[in-house]
Every structure is written in C-alpha cells, then in structure tokens.
Amino acid sequence: MKNNQTTYDPETFTYINKALIHIKKSEIYNNQNINDMMCDCYKEACDEGECDLYDKNCKK
C-alpha cells in the first residue's frame, strides 16, 4: 500500500481514505458511461492500494 492517508468526516463520524474517494468518483463516471475517466480514477485508487476494481474493470 502506497500512502493510505485518511480524512475524517464529522457528519458520519468515520474516516475516509483517498482510495475510497477515487472509487466513488469512478462510480460516477461509470454511471455516465465515461469509461476512460472511470479507469483513470480506478488507477488512482490502485496507486493508493485498492486494485481489485481496476483489475476487474479496466485491465484487458
């Protein structure tokens, strides 16, 4: 895992890591059928250590 920084969300009392932010952005692009941007965000999540979705949806 590269740099697993977290951000605290006081509204939900939880910590959110950078990979989760990139994954959520990917889901938005996926809903809009913008696959290039989706894979870019999944790649950024992979750089943070979460590679499952990138491997599943973007590797060919």
JSON list of C-alpha atoms in Angstrom, two decimals:
[
{"chain": "A", "resi": 1, "resn": "MET", "atom": "CA", "xyz": [0.00, 0.00, 0.00]},
{"chain": "A", "resi": 2, "resn": "LYS", "atom": "CA", "xyz": [1.38, 3.36, -1.01]},
{"chain": "A", "resi": 3, "resn": "ASN", "atom": "CA", "xyz": [0.20, 6.24, 1.13]},
{"chain": "A", "resi": 4, "resn": "ASN", "atom": "CA", "xyz": [-3.05, 5.41, 2.88]},
{"chain": "A", "resi": 5, "resn": "GLN", "atom": "CA", "xyz": [-3.98, 8.87, 4.16]},
{"chain": "A", "resi": 6, "resn": "THR", "atom": "CA", "xyz": [-7.38, 9.30, 5.71]},
{"chain": "A", "resi": 7, "resn": "THR", "atom": "CA", "xyz": [-9.77, 12.19, 6.13]},
{"chain": "A", "resi": 8, "resn": "TYR", "atom": "CA", "xyz": [-12.24, 12.44, 8.97]},
{"chain": "A", "resi": 9, "resn": "ASP", "atom": "CA", "xyz": [-15.90, 13.05, 8.10]},
{"chain": "A", "resi": 10, "resn": "PRO", "atom": "CA", "xyz": [-17.53, 14.65, 11.15]},
{"chain": "A", "resi": 11, "resn": "GLU", "atom": "CA", "xyz": [-21.05, 14.17, 9.79]},
{"chain": "A", "resi": 12, "resn": "THR", "atom": "CA", "xyz": [-20.78, 10.37, 9.68]},
{"chain": "A", "resi": 13, "resn": "PHE", "atom": "CA", "xyz": [-18.07, 10.03, 12.36]},
{"chain": "A", "resi": 14, "resn": "THR", "atom": "CA", "xyz": [-15.96, 7.92, 10.02]},
{"chain": "A", "resi": 15, "resn": "TYR", "atom": "CA", "xyz": [-12.59, 8.10, 8.34]},
{"chain": "A", "resi": 16, "resn": "ILE", "atom": "CA", "xyz": [-12.42, 8.09, 4.56]},
{"chain": "A", "resi": 17, "resn": "ASN", "atom": "CA", "xyz": [-9.22, 7.10, 2.78]},
{"chain": "A", "resi": 18, "resn": "LYS", "atom": "CA", "xyz": [-8.06, 8.55, -0.53]},
{"chain": "A", "resi": 19, "resn": "ALA", "atom": "CA", "xyz": [-8.72, 5.29, -2.36]},
{"chain": "A", "resi": 20, "resn": "LEU", "atom": "CA", "xyz": [-12.40, 5.42, -1.43]},
{"chain": "A", "resi": 21, "resn": "ILE", "atom": "CA", "xyz": [-12.68, 8.94, -2.84]},
{"chain": "A", "resi": 22, "resn": "HIS", "atom": "CA", "xyz": [-11.23, 7.76, -6.16]},
{"chain": "A", "resi": 23, "resn": "ILE", "atom": "CA", "xyz": [-13.56, 4.74, -6.19]},
{"chain": "A", "resi": 24, "resn": "LYS", "atom": "CA", "xyz": [-16.62, 6.93, -5.64]},
{"chain": "A", "resi": 25, "resn": "LYS", "atom": "CA", "xyz": [-15.51, 9.22, -8.48]},
{"chain": "A", "resi": 26, "resn": "SER", "atom": "CA", "xyz": [-15.11, 6.13, -10.69]},
{"chain": "A", "resi": 27, "resn": "GLU", "atom": "CA", "xyz": [-18.67, 5.07, -9.93]},
{"chain": "A", "resi": 28, "resn": "ILE", "atom": "CA", "xyz": [-19.95, 8.48, -11.05]},
{"chain": "A", "resi": 29, "resn": "TYR", "atom": "CA", "xyz": [-18.05, 8.22, -14.33]},
{"chain": "A", "resi": 30, "resn": "ASN", "atom": "CA", "xyz": [-19.28, 4.66, -14.79]},
{"chain": "A", "resi": 31, "resn": "ASN", "atom": "CA", "xyz": [-22.90, 5.80, -14.40]},
{"chain": "A", "resi": 32, "resn": "GLN", "atom": "CA", "xyz": [-22.27, 8.39, -17.13]},
{"chain": "A", "resi": 33, "resn": "ASN", "atom": "CA", "xyz": [-20.60, 5.78, -19.42]},
{"chain": "A", "resi": 34, "resn": "ILE", "atom": "CA", "xyz": [-17.29, 7.65, -19.41]},
{"chain": "A", "resi": 35, "resn": "ASN", "atom": "CA", "xyz": [-15.03, 4.60, -19.20]},
{"chain": "A", "resi": 36, "resn": "ASP", "atom": "CA", "xyz": [-11.70, 6.35, -19.76]},
{"chain": "A", "resi": 37, "resn": "MET", "atom": "CA", "xyz": [-12.22, 8.63, -16.77]},
{"chain": "A", "resi": 38, "resn": "MET", "atom": "CA", "xyz": [-13.58, 5.71, -14.73]},
{"chain": "A", "resi": 39, "resn": "CYS", "atom": "CA", "xyz": [-10.41, 3.72, -15.34]},
{"chain": "A", "resi": 40, "resn": "ASP", "atom": "CA", "xyz": [-8.23, 6.73, -14.56]},
{"chain": "A", "resi": 41, "resn": "CYS", "atom": "CA", "xyz": [-9.89, 7.04, -11.16]},
{"chain": "A", "resi": 42, "resn": "TYR", "atom": "CA", "xyz": [-9.67, 3.30, -10.52]},
{"chain": "A", "resi": 43, "resn": "LYS", "atom": "CA", "xyz": [-5.96, 3.53, -11.38]},
{"chain": "A", "resi": 44, "resn": "GLU", "atom": "CA", "xyz": [-5.54, 6.31, -8.81]},
{"chain": "A", "resi": 45, "resn": "ALA", "atom": "CA", "xyz": [-7.30, 4.11, -6.25]},
{"chain": "A", "resi": 46, "resn": "CYS", "atom": "CA", "xyz": [-4.95, 1.29, -7.22]},
{"chain": "A", "resi": 47, "resn": "ASP", "atom": "CA", "xyz": [-1.99, 3.60, -6.61]},
{"chain": "A", "resi": 48, "resn": "GLU", "atom": "CA", "xyz": [-3.38, 4.00, -3.08]},
{"chain": "A", "resi": 49, "resn": "GLY", "atom": "CA", "xyz": [-3.54, 0.22, -2.62]},
{"chain": "A", "resi": 50, "resn": "GLU", "atom": "CA", "xyz": [-7.06, -0.73, -3.76]},
{"chain": "A", "resi": 51, "resn": "CYS", "atom": "CA", "xyz": [-6.52, -2.56, -7.05]},
{"chain": "A", "resi": 52, "resn": "ASP", "atom": "CA", "xyz": [-9.43, -5.03, -7.17]},
{"chain": "A", "resi": 53, "resn": "LEU", "atom": "CA", "xyz": [-11.82, -2.80, -9.11]},
{"chain": "A", "resi": 54, "resn": "TYR", "atom": "CA", "xyz": [-9.12, -1.63, -11.51]},
{"chain": "A", "resi": 55, "resn": "ASP", "atom": "CA", "xyz": [-8.08, -5.20, -12.21]},
{"chain": "A", "resi": 56, "resn": "LYS", "atom": "CA", "xyz": [-11.69, -6.29, -12.69]},
{"chain": "A", "resi": 57, "resn": "ASN", "atom": "CA", "xyz": [-12.96, -3.41, -14.85]},
{"chain": "A", "resi": 58, "resn": "CYS", "atom": "CA", "xyz": [-10.01, -1.88, -16.66]},
{"chain": "A", "resi": 59, "resn": "LYS", "atom": "CA", "xyz": [-7.25, -4.42, -17.28]},
{"chain": "A", "resi": 60, "resn": "LYS", "atom": "CA", "xyz": [-7.53, -6.13, -20.59]}
]
